[in-house]
mmCIF file of C-alpha atoms in Angstrom:
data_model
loop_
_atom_site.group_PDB
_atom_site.id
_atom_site.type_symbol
_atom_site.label_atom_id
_atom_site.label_comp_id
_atom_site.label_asym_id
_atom_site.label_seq_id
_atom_site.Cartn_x
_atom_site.Cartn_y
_atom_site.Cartn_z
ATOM 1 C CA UNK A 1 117.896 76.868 108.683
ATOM 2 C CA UNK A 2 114.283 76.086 108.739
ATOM 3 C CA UNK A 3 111.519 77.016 106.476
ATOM 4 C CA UNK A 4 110.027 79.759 109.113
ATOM 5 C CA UNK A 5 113.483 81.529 109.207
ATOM 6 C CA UNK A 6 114.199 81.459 105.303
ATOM 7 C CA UNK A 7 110.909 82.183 104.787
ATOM 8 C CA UNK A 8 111.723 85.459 106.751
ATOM 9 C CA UNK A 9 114.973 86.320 106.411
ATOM 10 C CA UNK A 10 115.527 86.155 103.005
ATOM 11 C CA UNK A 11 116.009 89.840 101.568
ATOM 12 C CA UNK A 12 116.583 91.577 98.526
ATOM 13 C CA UNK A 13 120.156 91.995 98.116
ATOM 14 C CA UNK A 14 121.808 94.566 96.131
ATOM 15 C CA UNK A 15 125.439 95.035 97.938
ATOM 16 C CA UNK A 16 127.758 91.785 97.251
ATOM 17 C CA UNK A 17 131.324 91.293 98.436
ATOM 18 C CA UNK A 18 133.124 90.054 95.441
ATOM 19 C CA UNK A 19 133.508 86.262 96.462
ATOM 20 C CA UNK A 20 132.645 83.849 93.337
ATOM 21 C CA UNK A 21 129.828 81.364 93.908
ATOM 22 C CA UNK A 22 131.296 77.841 93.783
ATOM 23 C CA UNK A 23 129.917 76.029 91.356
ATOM 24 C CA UNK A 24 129.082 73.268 92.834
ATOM 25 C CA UNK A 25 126.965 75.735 95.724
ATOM 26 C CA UNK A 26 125.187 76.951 92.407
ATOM 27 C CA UNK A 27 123.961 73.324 91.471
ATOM 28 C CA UNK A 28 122.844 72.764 94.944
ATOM 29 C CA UNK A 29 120.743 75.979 94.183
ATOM 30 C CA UNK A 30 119.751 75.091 91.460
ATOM 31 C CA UNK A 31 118.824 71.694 92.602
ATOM 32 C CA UNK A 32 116.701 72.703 95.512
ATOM 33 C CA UNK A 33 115.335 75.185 93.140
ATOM 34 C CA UNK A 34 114.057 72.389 90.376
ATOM 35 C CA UNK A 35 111.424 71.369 93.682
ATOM 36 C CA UNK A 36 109.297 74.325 92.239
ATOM 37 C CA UNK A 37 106.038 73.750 91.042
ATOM 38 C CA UNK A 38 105.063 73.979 87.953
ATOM 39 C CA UNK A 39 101.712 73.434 85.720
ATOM 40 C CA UNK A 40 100.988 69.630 85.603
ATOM 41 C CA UNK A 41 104.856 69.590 86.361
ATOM 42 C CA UNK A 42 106.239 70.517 83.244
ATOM 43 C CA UNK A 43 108.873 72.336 84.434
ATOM 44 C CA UNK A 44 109.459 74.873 81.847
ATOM 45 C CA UNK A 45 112.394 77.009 83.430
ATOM 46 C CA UNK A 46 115.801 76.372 82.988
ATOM 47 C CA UNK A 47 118.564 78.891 84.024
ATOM 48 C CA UNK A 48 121.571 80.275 82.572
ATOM 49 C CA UNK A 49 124.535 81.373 84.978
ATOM 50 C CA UNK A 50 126.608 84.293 84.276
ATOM 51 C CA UNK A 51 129.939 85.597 85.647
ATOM 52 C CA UNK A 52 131.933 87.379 82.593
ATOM 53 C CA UNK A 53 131.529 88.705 79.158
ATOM 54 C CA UNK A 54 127.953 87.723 78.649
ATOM 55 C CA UNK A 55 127.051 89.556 81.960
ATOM 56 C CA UNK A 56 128.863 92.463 81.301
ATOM 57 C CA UNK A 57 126.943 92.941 77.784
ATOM 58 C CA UNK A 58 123.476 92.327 79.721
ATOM 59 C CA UNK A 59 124.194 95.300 81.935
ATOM 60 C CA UNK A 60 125.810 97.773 79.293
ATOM 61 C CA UNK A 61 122.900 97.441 76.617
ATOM 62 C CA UNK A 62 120.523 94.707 77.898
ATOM 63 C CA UNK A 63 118.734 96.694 81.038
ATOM 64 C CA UNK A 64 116.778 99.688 78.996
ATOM 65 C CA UNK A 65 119.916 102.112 81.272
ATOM 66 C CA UNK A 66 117.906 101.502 84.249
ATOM 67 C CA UNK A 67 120.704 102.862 86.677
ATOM 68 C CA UNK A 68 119.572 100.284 89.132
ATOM 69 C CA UNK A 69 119.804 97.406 87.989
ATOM 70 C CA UNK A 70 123.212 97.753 86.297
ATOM 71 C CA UNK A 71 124.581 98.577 89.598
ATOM 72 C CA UNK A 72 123.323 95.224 90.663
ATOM 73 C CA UNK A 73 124.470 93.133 87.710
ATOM 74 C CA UNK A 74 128.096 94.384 87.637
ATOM 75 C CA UNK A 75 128.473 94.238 91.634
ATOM 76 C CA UNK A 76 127.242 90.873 92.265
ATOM 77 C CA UNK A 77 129.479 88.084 90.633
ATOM 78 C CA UNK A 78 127.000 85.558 89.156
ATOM 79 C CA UNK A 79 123.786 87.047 86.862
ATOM 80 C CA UNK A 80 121.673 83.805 86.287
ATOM 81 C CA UNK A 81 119.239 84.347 83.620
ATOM 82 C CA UNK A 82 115.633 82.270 83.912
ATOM 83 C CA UNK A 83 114.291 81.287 80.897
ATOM 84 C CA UNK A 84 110.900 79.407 80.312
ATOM 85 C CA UNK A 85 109.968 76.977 77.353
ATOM 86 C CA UNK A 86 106.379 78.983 75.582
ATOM 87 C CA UNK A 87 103.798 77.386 74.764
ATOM 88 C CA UNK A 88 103.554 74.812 77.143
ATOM 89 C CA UNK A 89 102.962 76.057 81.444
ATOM 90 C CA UNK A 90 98.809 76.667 80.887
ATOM 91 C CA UNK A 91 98.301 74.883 77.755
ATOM 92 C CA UNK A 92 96.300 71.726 76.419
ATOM 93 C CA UNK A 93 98.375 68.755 74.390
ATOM 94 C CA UNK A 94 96.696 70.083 71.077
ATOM 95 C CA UNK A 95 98.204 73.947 72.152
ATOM 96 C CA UNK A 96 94.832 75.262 73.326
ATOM 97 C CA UNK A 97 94.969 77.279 76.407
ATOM 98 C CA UNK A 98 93.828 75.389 79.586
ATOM 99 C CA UNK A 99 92.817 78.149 81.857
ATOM 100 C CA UNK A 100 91.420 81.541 81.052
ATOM 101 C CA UNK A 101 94.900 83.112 82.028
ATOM 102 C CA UNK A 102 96.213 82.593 78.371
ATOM 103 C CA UNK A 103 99.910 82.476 78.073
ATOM 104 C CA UNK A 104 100.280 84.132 81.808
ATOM 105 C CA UNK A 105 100.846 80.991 83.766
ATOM 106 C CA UNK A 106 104.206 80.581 82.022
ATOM 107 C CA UNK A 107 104.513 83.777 84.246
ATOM 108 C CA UNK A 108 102.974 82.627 86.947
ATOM 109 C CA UNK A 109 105.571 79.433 86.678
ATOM 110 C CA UNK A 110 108.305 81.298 86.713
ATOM 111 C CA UNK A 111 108.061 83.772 89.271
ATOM 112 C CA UNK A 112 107.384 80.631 91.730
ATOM 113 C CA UNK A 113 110.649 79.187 89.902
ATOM 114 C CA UNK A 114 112.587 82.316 90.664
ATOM 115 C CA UNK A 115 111.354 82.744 94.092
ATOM 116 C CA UNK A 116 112.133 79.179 94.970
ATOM 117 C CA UNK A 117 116.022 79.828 93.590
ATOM 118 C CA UNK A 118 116.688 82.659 95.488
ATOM 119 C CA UNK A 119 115.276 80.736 98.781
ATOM 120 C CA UNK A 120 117.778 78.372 98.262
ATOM 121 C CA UNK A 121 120.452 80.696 97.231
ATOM 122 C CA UNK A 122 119.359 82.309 101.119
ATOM 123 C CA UNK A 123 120.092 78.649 102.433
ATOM 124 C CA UNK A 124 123.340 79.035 100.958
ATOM 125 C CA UNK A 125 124.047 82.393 102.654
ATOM 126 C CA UNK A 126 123.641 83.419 98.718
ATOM 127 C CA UNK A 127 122.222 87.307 98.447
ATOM 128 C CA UNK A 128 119.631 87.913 95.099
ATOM 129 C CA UNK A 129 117.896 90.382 93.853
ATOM 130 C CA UNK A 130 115.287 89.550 91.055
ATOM 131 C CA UNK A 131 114.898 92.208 88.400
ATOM 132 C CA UNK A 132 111.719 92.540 85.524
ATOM 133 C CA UNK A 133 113.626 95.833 84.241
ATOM 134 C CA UNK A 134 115.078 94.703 80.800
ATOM 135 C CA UNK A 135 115.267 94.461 76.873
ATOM 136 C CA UNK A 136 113.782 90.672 76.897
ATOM 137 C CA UNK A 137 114.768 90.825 73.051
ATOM 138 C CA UNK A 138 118.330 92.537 74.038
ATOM 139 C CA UNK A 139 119.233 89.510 76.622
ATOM 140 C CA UNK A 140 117.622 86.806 74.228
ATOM 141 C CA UNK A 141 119.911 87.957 71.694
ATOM 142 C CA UNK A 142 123.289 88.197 74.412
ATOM 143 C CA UNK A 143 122.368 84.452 75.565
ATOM 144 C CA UNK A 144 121.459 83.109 71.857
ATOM 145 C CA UNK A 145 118.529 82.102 72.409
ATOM 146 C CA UNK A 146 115.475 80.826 70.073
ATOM 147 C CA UNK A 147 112.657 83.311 70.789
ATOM 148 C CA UNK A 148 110.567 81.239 69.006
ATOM 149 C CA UNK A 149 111.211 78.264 71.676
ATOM 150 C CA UNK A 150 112.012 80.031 74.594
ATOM 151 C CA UNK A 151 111.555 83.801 76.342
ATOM 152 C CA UNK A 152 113.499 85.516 79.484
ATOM 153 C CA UNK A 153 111.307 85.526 82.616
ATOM 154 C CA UNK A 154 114.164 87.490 85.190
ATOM 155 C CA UNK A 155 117.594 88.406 85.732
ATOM 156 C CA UNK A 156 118.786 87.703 89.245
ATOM 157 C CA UNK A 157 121.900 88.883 90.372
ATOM 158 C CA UNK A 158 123.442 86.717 93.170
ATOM 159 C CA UNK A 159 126.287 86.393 95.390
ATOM 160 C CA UNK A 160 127.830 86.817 98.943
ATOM 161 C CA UNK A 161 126.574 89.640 101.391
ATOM 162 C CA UNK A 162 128.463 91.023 104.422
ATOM 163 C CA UNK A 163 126.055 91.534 106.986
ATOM 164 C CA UNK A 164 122.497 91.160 107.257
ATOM 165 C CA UNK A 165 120.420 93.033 104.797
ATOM 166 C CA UNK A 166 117.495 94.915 107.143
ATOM 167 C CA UNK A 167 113.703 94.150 106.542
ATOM 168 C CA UNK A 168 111.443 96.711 104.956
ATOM 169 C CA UNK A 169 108.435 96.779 106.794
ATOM 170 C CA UNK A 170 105.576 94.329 106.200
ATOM 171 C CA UNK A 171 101.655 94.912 106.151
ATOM 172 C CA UNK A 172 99.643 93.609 108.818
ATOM 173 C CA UNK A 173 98.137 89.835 108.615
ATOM 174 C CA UNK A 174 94.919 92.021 108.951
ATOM 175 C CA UNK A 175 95.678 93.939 105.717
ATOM 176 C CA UNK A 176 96.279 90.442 103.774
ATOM 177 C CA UNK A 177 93.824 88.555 104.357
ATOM 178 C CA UNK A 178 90.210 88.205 104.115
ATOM 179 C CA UNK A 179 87.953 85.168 105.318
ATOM 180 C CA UNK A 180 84.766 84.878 104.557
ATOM 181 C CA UNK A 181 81.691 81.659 103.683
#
C-alpha cells in the first residue's frame, strides 16, 4: 500500500471480528510506529498491549462508563495502552520548558505517536480506534504504572475488520487552508 492510499483509507474502526493479532504483526506495528517524531527525538512513548484480564478491568472501571468506548475495548481483541515519559518532550536539560506550550508537547508527541501506530496497524489490515475518554489515574493504576515517571496519553483498541469501514465526509481543501505573504 502506498502512503496516498493509507493516508486515505485508514478509518476509525469500532466493529472487529474476533481474530487475535499475531504478535509478531504487533511488533511490526509497533516498529513502523517507533519512525514517529518526536521533540529533539526523545521518543517518550512506549506502549503496552492488552488482550485479557488487564483489558477487561480498563473497560469495567477504567473508561468513566462511557458506553462507547467499552463497546470498543471488549470487542476488539488487543487494547494497547500509550504511555509517555513527563517531563522530558518540550523541555530544556536543566527541566525548564523549551517552548511556550509548557508540558503540552508531550501531547503533541503522542498524538503523532498514536497516529503513526494505527497507520501501520492499517498497513497490516489492523482496524483502531483511538479513545481520550478515560480515568488516566484508573488505567495508571490497572497497568502499575509510576505516575510520577510516566502518564497515559490513549487507549486504542485494535484488531481485524470485515469489510471496509466507509469514510465520513471530509471538508473542502478550501475550508483548510489559508495562504497568505
Amino acid at each position: 500500500m502506498d502512503a496516498s492510499a493509507c493516508l486515505a483509507g485508514r478509518r476509525s474502526v469500532r466493529t472487529f471480528n474476533g481474530r487475535q493479532v499475531d504478535r509478531k504483526v504487533l511488533e511490526e506495528i509497533v516498529a513502523l510506529a517507533a519512525y514517529a517524531p518526536s521533540w529533539k527525538n526523545s521518543q517518550t512513548v512506549s506502549y503496552i498491549a492488552l488482550t485479557g484480564e488487564k483489558k477487561a478491568k480498563i473497560a469495567e472501571s477504567g473508561i468513566m462508563d462511557h458506553a462507547g468506548n467499552r463497546r470498543n475495548i471488549t470487542s476488539a481483541p488487543l487494547l494497547v495502552a500509550a504511555i509517555t515519559r513527563k517531563g522530558v518532550a518540550g523541555y530544556n536539560a536543566d527541566g525548564g520548558f523549551t517552548t511556550s506550550k509548557g508540558d503540552r508537547w508531550e501531547s503533541f508527541d503522542a498524538g503523532i505517536a498514536v497516529q503513526t501506530l494505527c497507520l501501520a496497524a492499517h498497513i497490516h489490515n489492523v482496524g483502531s480506534v483511538i479513545m481520550g475518554i478515560f480515568d488516566e489515574d484508573k488505567v495508571a493504576e490497572i497497568l502499575g504504572l509510576d505516575t510520577g515517571v510516566f502518564k497515559v496519553a490513549a487507549l486504542v483498541a485494535m484488531g481485524y475488520y470485515d469489510g471496509t469501514p466507509q469514510a465520513p465526509k471530509r471538508k473542502p481543501v478550501s475550508e483548510l487552508l489559508t495562504i497568505g505573504d
